Short mmCIF file of C-alpha atoms in Angstrom, two decimals:
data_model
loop_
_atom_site.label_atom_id
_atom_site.label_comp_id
_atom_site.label_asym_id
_atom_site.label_seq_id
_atom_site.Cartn_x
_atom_site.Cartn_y
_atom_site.Cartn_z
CA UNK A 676 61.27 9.65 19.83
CA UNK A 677 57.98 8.98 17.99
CA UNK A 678 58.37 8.07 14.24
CA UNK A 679 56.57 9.95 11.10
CA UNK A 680 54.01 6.83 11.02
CA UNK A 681 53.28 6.75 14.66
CA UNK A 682 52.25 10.56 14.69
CA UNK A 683 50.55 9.72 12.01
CA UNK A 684 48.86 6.86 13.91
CA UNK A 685 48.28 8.82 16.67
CA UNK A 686 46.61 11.73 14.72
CA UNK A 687 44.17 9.90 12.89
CA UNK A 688 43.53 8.08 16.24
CA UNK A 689 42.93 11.25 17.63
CA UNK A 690 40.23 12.97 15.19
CA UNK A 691 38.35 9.73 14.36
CA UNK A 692 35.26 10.04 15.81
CA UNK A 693 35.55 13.80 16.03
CA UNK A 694 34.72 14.69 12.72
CA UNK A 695 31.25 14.61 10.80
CA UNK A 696 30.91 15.62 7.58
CA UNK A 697 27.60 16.43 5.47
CA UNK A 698 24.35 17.98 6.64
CA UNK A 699 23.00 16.50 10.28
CA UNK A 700 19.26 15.49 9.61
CA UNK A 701 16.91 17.86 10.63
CA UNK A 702 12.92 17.20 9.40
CA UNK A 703 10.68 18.87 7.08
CA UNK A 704 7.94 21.08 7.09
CA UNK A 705 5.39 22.28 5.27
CA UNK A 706 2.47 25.10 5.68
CA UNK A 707 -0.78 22.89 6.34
CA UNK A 708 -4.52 23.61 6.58
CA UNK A 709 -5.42 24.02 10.22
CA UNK A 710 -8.49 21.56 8.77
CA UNK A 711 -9.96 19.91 5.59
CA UNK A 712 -12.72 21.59 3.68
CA UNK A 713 -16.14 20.46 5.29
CA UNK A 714 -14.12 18.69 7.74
CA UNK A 715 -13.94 18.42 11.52
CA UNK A 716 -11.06 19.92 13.91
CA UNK A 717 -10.58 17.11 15.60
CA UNK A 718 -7.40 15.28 15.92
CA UNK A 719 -6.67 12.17 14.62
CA UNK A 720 -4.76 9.34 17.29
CA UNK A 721 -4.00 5.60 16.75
CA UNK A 722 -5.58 5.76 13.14
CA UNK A 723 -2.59 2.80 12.04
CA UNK A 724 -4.53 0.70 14.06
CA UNK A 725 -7.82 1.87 13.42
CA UNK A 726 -9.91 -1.70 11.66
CA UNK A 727 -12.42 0.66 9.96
CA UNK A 728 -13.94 -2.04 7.78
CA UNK A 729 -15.62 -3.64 10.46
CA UNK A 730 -17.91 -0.61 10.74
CA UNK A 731 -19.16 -2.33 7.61
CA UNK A 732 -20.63 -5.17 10.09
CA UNK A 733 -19.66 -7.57 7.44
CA UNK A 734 -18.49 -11.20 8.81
CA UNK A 735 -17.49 -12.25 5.63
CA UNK A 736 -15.58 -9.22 4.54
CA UNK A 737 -13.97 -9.49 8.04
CA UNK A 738 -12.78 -13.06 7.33
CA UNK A 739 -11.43 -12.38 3.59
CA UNK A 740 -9.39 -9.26 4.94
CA UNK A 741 -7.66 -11.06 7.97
CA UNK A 742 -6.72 -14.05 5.54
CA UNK A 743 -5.14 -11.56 3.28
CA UNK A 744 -3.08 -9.95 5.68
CA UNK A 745 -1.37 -13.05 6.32
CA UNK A 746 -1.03 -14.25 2.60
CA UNK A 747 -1.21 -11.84 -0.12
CA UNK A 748 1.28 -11.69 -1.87
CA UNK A 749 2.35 -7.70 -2.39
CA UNK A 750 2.35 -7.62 1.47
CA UNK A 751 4.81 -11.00 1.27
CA UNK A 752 7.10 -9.11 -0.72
CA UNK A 753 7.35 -5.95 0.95
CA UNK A 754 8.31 -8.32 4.01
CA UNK A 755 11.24 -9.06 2.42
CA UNK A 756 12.06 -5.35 0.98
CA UNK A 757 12.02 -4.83 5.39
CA UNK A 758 14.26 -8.07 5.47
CA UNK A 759 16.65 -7.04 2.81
CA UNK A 760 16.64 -3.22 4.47
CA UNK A 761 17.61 -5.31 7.65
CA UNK A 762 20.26 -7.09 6.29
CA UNK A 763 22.03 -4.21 4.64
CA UNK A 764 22.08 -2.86 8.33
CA UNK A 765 24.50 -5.55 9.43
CA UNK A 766 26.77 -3.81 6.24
CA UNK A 767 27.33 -0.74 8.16
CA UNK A 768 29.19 0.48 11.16
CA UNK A 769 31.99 -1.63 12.30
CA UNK A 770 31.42 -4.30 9.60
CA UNK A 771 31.71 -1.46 7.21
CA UNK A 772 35.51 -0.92 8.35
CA UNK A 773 36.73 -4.11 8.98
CA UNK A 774 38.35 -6.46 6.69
CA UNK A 775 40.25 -9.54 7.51
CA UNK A 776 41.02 -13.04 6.21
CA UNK A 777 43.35 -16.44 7.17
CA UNK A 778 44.66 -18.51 4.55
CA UNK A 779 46.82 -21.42 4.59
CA UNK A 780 48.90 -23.31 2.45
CA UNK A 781 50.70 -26.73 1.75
CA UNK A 782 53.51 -27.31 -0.81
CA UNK A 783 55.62 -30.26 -1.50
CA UNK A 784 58.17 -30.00 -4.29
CA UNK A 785 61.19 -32.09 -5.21
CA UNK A 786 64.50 -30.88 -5.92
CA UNK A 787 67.50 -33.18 -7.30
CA UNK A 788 69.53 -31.75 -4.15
CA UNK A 789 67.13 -31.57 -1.20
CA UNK A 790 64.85 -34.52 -3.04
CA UNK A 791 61.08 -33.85 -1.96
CA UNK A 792 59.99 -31.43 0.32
CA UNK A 793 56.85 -30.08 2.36
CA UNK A 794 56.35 -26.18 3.03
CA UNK A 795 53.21 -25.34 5.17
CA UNK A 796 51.94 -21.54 5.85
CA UNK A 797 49.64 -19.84 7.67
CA UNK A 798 48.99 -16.40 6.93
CA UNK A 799 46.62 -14.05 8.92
CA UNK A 800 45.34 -10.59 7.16
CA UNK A 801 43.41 -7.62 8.98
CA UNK A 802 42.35 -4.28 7.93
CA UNK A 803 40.71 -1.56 10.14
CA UNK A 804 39.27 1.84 8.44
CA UNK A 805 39.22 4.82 10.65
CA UNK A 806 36.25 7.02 10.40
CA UNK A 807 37.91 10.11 10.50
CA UNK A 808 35.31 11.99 8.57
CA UNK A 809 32.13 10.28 9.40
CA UNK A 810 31.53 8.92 6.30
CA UNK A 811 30.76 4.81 7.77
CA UNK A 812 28.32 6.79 10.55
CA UNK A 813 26.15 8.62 7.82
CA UNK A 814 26.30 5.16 5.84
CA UNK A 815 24.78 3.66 8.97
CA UNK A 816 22.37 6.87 9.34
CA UNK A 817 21.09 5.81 5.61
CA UNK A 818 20.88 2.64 6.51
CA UNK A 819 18.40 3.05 9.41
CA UNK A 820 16.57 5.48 7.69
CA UNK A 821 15.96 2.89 4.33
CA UNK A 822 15.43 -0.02 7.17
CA UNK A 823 12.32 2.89 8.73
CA UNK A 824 11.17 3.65 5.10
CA UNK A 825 11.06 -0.03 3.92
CA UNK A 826 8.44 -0.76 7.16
CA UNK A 827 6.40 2.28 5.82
CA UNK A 828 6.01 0.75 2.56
CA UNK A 829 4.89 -2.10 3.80
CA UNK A 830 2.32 0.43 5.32
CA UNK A 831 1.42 1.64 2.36
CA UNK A 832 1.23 -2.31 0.57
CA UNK A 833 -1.34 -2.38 3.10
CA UNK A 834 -3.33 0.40 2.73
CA UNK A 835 -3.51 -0.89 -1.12
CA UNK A 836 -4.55 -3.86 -0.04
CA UNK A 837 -7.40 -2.61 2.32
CA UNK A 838 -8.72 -0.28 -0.28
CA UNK A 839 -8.71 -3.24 -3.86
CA UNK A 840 -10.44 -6.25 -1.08
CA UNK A 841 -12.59 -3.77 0.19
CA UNK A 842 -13.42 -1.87 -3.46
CA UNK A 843 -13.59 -5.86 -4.81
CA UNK A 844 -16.45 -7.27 -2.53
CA UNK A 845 -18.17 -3.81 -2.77
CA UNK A 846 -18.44 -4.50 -6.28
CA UNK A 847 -19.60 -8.03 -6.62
CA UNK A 848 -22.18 -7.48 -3.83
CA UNK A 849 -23.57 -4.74 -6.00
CA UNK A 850 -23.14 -6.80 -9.03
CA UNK A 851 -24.91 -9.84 -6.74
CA UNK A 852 -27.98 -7.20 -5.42
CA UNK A 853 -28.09 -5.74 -9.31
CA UNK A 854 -28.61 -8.93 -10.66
CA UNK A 855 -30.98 -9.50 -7.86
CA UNK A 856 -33.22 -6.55 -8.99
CA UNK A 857 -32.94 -7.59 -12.41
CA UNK A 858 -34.35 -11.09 -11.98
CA UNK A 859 -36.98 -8.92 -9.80
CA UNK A 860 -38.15 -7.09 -12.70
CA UNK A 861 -37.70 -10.16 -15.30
CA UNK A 862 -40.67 -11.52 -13.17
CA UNK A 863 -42.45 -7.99 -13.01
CA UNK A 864 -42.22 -7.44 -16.58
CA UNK A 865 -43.36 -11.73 -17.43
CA UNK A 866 -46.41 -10.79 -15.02
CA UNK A 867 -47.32 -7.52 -17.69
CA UNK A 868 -46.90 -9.75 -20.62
CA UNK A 869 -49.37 -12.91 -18.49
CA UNK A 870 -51.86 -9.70 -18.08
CA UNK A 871 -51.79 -8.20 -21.58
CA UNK A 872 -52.25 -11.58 -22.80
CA UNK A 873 -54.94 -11.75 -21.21
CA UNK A 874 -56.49 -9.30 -22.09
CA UNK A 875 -55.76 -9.47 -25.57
CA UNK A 876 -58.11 -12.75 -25.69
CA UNK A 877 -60.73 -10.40 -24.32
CA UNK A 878 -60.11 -8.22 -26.97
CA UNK A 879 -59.37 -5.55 -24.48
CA UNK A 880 -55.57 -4.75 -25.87
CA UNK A 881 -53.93 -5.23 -28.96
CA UNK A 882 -51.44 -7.44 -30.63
CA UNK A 883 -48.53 -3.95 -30.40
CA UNK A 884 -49.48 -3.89 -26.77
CA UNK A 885 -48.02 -7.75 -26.70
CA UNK A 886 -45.35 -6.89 -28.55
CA UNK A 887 -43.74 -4.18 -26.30
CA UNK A 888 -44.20 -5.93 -23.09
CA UNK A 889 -42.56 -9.38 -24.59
CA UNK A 890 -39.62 -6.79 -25.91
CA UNK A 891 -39.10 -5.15 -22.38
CA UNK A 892 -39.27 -8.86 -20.93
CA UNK A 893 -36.56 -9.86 -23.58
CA UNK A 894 -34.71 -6.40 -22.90
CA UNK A 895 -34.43 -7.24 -19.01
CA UNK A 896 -33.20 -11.01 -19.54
CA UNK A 897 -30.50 -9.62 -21.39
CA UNK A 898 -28.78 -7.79 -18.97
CA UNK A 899 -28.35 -10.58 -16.69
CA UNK A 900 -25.38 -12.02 -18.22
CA UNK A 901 -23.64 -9.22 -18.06
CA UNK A 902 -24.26 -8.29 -14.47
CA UNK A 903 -23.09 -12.16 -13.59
CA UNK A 904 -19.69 -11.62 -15.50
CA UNK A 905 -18.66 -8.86 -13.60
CA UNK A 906 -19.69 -10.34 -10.29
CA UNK A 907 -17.21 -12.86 -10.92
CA UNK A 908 -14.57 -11.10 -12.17
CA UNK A 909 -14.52 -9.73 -9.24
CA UNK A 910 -14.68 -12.84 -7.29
CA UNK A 911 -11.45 -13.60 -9.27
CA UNK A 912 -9.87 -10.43 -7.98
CA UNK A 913 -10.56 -11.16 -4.44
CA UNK A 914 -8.92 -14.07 -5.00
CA UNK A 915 -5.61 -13.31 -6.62
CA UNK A 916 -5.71 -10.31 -3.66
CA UNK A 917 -6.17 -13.75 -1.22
CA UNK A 918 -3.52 -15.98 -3.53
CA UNK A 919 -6.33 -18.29 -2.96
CA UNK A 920 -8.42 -20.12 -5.72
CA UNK A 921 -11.60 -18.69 -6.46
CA UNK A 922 -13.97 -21.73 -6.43
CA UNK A 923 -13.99 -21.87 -2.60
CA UNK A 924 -14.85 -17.81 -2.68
CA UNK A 925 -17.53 -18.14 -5.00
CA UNK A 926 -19.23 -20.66 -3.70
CA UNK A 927 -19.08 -18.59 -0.30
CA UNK A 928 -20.12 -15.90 -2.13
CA UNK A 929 -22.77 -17.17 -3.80
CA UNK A 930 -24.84 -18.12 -0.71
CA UNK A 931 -25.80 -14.62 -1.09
CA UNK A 932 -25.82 -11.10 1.47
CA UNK A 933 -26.32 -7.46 1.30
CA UNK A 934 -24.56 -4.52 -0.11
CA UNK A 935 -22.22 -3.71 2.94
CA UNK A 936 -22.56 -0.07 4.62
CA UNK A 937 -21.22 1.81 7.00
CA UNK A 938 -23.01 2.53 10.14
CA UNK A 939 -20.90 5.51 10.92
CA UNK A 940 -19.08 8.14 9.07
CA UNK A 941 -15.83 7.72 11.25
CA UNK A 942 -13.44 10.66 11.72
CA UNK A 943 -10.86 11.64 9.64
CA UNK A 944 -8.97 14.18 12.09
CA UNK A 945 -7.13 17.37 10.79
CA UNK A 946 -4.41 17.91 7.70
CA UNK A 947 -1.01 17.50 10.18
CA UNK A 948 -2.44 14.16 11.76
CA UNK A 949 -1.32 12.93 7.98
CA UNK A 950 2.31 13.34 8.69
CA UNK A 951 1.77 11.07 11.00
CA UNK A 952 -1.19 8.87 9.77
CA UNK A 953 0.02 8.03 6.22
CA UNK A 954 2.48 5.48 5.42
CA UNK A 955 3.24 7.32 2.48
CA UNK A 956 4.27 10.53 3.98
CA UNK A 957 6.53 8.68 6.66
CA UNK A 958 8.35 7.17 4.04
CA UNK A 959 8.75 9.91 1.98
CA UNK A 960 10.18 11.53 4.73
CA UNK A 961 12.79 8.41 5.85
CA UNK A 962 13.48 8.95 1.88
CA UNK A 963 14.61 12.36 2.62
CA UNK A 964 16.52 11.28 5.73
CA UNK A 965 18.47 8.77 3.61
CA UNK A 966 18.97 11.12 0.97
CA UNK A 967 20.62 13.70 3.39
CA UNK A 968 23.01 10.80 4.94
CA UNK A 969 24.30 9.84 1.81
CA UNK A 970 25.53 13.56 0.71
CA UNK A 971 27.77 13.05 4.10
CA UNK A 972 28.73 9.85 2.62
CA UNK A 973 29.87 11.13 -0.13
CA UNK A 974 31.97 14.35 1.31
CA UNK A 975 33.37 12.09 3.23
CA UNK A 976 35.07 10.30 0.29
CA UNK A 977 36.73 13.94 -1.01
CA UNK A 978 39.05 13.86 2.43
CA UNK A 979 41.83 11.67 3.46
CA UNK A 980 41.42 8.08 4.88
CA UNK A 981 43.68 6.03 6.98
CA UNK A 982 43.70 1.99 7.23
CA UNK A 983 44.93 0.39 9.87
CA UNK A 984 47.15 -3.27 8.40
CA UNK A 985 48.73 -6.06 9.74
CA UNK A 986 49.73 -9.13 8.60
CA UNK A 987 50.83 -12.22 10.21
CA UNK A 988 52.63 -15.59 8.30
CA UNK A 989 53.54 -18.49 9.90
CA UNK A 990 55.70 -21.58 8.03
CA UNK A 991 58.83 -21.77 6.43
CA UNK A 992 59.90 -18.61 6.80
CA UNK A 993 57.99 -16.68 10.21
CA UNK A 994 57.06 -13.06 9.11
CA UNK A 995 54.66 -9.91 10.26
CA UNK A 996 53.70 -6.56 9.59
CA UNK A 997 51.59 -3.68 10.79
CA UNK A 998 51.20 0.15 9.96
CA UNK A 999 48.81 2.59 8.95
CA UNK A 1000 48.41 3.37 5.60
CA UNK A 1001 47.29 7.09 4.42
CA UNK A 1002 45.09 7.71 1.03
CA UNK A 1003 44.16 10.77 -0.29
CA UNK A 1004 42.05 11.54 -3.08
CA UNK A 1005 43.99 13.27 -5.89
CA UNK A 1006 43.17 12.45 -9.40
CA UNK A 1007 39.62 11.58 -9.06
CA UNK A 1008 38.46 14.11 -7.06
CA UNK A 1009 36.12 15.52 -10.22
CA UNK A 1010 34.32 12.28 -10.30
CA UNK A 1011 33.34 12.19 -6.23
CA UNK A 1012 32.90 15.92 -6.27
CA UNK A 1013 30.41 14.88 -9.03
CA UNK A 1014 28.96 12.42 -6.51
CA UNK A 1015 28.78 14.23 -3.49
CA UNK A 1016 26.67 17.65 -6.11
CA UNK A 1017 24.55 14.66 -6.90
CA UNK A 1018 23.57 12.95 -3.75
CA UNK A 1019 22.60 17.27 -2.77
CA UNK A 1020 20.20 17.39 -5.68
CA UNK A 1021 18.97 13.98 -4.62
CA UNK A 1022 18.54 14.78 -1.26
CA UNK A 1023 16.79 17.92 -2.22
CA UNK A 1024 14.43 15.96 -4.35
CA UNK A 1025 13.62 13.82 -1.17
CA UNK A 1026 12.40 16.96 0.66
CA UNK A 1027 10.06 17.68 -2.08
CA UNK A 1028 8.73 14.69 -2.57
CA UNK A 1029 7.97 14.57 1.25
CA UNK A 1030 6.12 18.08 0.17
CA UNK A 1031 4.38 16.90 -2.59
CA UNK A 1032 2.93 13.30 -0.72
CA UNK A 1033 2.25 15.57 2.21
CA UNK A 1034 -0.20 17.60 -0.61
CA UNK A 1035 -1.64 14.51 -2.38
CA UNK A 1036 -2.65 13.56 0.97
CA UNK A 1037 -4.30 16.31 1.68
CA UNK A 1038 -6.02 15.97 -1.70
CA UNK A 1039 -7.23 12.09 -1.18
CA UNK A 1040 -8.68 13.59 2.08
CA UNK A 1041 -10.60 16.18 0.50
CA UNK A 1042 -11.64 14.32 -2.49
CA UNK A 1043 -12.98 11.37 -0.44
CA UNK A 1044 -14.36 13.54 2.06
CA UNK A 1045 -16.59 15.29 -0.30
CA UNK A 1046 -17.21 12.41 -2.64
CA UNK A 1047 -19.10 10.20 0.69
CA UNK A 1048 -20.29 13.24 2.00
CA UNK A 1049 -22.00 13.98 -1.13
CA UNK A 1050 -23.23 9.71 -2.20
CA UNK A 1051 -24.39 9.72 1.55
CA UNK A 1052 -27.24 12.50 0.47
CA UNK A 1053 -27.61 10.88 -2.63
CA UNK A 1054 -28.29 7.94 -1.13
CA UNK A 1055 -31.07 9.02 1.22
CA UNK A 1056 -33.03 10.55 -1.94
CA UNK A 1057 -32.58 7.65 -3.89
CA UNK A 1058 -33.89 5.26 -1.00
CA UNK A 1059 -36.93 7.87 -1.08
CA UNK A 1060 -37.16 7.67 -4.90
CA UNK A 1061 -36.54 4.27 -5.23
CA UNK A 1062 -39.94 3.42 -2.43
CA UNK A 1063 -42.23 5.84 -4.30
CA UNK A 1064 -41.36 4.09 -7.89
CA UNK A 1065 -42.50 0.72 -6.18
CA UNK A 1066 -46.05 2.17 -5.46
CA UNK A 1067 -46.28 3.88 -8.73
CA UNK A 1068 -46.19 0.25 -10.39
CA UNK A 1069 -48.47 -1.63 -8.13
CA UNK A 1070 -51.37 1.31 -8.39
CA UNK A 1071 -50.28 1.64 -12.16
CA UNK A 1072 -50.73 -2.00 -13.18
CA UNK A 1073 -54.18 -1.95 -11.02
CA UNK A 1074 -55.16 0.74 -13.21
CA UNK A 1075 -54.28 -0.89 -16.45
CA UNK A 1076 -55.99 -3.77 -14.99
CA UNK A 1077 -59.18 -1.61 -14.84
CA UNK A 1078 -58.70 -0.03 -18.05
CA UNK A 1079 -58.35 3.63 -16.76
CA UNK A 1080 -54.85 3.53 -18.51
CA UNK A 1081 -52.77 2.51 -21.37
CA UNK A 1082 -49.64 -0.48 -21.45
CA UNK A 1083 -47.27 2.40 -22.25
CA UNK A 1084 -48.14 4.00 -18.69
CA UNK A 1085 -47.36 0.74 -17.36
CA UNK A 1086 -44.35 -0.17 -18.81
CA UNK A 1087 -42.83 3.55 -18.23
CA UNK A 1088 -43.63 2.75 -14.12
CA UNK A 1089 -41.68 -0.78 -15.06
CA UNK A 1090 -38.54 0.80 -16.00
CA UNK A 1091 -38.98 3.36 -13.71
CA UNK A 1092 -39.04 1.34 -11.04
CA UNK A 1093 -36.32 -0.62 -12.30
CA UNK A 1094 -33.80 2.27 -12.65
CA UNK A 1095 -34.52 3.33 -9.68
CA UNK A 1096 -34.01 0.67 -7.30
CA UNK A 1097 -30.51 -0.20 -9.72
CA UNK A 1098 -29.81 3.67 -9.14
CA UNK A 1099 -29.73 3.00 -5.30
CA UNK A 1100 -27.70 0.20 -5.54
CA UNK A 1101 -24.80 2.06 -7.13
CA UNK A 1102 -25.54 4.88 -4.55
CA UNK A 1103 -24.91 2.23 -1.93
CA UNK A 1104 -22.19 0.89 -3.82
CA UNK A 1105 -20.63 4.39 -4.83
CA UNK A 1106 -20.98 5.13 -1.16
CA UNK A 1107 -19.84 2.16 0.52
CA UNK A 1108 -16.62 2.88 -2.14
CA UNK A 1109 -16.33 6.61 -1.36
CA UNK A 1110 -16.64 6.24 2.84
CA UNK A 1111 -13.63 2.98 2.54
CA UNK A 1112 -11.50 5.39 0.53
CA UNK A 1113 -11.70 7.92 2.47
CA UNK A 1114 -10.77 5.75 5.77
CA UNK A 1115 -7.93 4.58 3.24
CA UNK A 1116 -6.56 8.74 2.95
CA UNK A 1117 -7.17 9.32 5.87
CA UNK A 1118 -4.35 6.48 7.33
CA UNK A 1119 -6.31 4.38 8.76
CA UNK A 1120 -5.60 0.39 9.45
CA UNK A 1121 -2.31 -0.05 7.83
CA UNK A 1122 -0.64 -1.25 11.31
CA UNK A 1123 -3.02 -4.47 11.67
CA UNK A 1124 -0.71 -7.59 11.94
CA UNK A 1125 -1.14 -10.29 10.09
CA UNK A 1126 -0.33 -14.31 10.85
CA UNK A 1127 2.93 -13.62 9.01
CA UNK A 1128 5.57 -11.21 8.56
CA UNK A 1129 8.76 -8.99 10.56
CA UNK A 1130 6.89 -7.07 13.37
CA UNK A 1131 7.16 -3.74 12.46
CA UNK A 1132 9.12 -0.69 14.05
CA UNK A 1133 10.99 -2.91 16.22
CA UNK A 1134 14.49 -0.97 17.53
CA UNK A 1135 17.55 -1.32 15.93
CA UNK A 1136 19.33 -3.09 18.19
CA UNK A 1137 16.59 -5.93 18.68
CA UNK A 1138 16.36 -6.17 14.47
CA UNK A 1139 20.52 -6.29 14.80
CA UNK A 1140 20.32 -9.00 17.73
#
């Protein structure tokens, strides 16, 4: 005849396993655009490993961005958010239910009868929790999910990346190529003040005529400090991006090149390649698969639970016990109903804030889409502008030479000129900025490997092994 405890055995023996509590998974959706506003309807494949910035043809950009992958520091740390996501893996499934330890013991002690005397124990402990309710598989389910979502971050560390190194040397080679132009028309404007010098000793222009061309001279020179200060600072950002020091960079830097652009717009696919594309959505969505394993979790601590004990004590006196032992949830039941109501609103704040990343997604694509659609006309007028303003000063400074016009005529072709040729270096700049940004929304080069760092997506079992 069975006893009370070994039906009880046998039952829990039976359902564990069987039983799984809590809402199974199932992924989200959204209503999309079948295509971005002034976009193509194309889609977009194997964007992760897409290295867009070397449409920039930029050797030296190249170099800075592959030695950041490997060292900078935002991407170190997200390493270890994967490596801590890893380890809280090896916390769940059968590690989850098992508890067990040996201890042993010496004693000597002295008694007036018996004199002195030596005791010695060995005691051996074990405790297995059956899963009768699924609550350790949904705790590995979470796990899995935050060990997926913990890789996308890193995704999105690197998108970060891309887009400040990228936004950074854009900047100081505009701040290099403005300073450039500057000096430029320093030397313009000293060759008007040389030529209405002269001709004041002829008597041919007056002493207000040398007067405004020695103030424009002056006005130009003082810009250049400026434009120098913010080339560096963002020298300095490049390297803190780098954790490198930024004499070696500057020096690099300083041996001069061009504003980078891109030779080609690149495509940015359709609005559903994002779901797949951006690190951001991903992990929102491993968010919201987390979310929804943990509300099993939780039910799963309103039911019943039965431990499986035994015991084992070897020494003075030889002793052992085993049995299953039967909880159930009585007095605090409030407090995990409480839990498991809040792990549902939680998990139903995970599915919308997969909807809303899936939205600002959409929105980055748009925005950048229009903004280096829109800098790439600019650009083309400005180039056109910035030529025509170069032959307006040479034929106006001939004419003042000849007399058939006034300083003022000349100076207004200086400045001109000068605005214009600054005004298409921020175009270049603002489009250079616009086109990487968009490559950035668009999910583009996050998967690119650096010299250090957990491969990513590996499967569970090989990130277990």
């Amino acid at each position: 005849m069975i006893k009370p405890t070994g039906m009880l055995l046998i039952s829990g023996l039976a359902v564990s396993g069987c039983a799984l509590l809590g809402p199974d998974y199932v992924a989200p959706t959204a209503e999309i655009p079948t295509r971005f506003v002034n976009g193509g309807s194309f889609a977009l494949v194997n964007a992760a490993q897409t290295p867009w910035w070397q449409s920039l043809e930029d050797e030296k950009l190249n170099a800075l961005i592959q030695r950041g992958l490997a060292q900078n520091l935002s991407i170190e740390a997200s390493y270890e958010r994967i490596r801590a996501a890893q380890a809280a893996l090896g916390r769940t499934g059968l590690n989850a239910q098992t508890t067990g330890n040996a201890s042993g013991q010496v004693r000597r002690q002295e008694t007036e009868a018996a004199g002195a005397t030596t005791n010695k124990s060995v005691s051996l402990n074990a405790n297995y929790v059956f899963d009768l309710f699924g609550g350790f598989r949904r705790g590995r389910e979470q796990a899995v999910a935050n060990f997926e979502a913990a890789q996308f971050d890193t995704g999105t560390v690197r998108l970060a990346y891309l887009a400040d190194i990228v936004n950074a040397y854009v900047q100081a080679r505009f701040f290099q190529s403005a300073t450039r132009i500057t000096v430029r028309t320093v030397e313009s404007r000293r060759r008007t003040l040389s030529l209405v010098n002269t001709r004041r000793k002829a008597g041919e222009a007056t002493e207000l005529e040398v007067q405004q061309a020695r103030a424009q001279l002056s006005s130009a020179k003082a810009a250049l400090p400026s434009l120098r200060a913010n080339f560096e600072a963002n020298i300095f950002q490049i390297a803190t991006l780098l954790a490198e020091p930024a004499g070696p960079i500057l020096a690099m830097m300083n041996e001069g090149g061009g504003q980078p652009l891109p030779h080609s717009f690149g495509g940015v696919g359709i609005p559903a390649d994002l779901v797949r594309n951006r690190p951001d959505v991903r992990f929102a969505e491993r968010n919201f698969a987390a979310a929804t394993a943990a509300v099993g979790v939780a039910e799963a601590q309103l039911y019943p639970s039965l431990t499986l004990t035994g015991a084992v004590t070897e020494g003075t006196l030889d002793s052992w016990n085993f049995g299953p032992t039967l909880s159930l949830p009585l007095l605090n039941r409030g407090f995990l109903k409480a839990n498991r109501n809040i792990a549902i609103s939680e998990a139903r704040q995970a599915q919308i804030g997969w909807r809303s990343a899936v939205l600002l997604a959409i929105e980055d694509v748009q925005t950048s889409l229009s903004s280096a659609s829109n800098f790439r006309l600019q650009l083309k007028a400005l180039k056109e502008a910035s030529n025509a303003s170069g032959r307006v000063l040479r034929l106006s400074r001939e004419s003042y030479t000849s007399g058939a016009i006034t300083l003022i005529d000349v100076l207004d072709a200086e400045r001109s000129n000068a605005s214009n040729e600054l005004a298409l270096a921020e175009a270049c700049r603002d489009y250079a900025i616009s086109w990487s940004q968009l490559q950035v929304a668009a999910g583009k080069g996050w998967h690119q490997q650096g010299a250090n760092g957990p491969v990513l997506f590996a499967n569970i079992s090989e990130v277990e092994g």
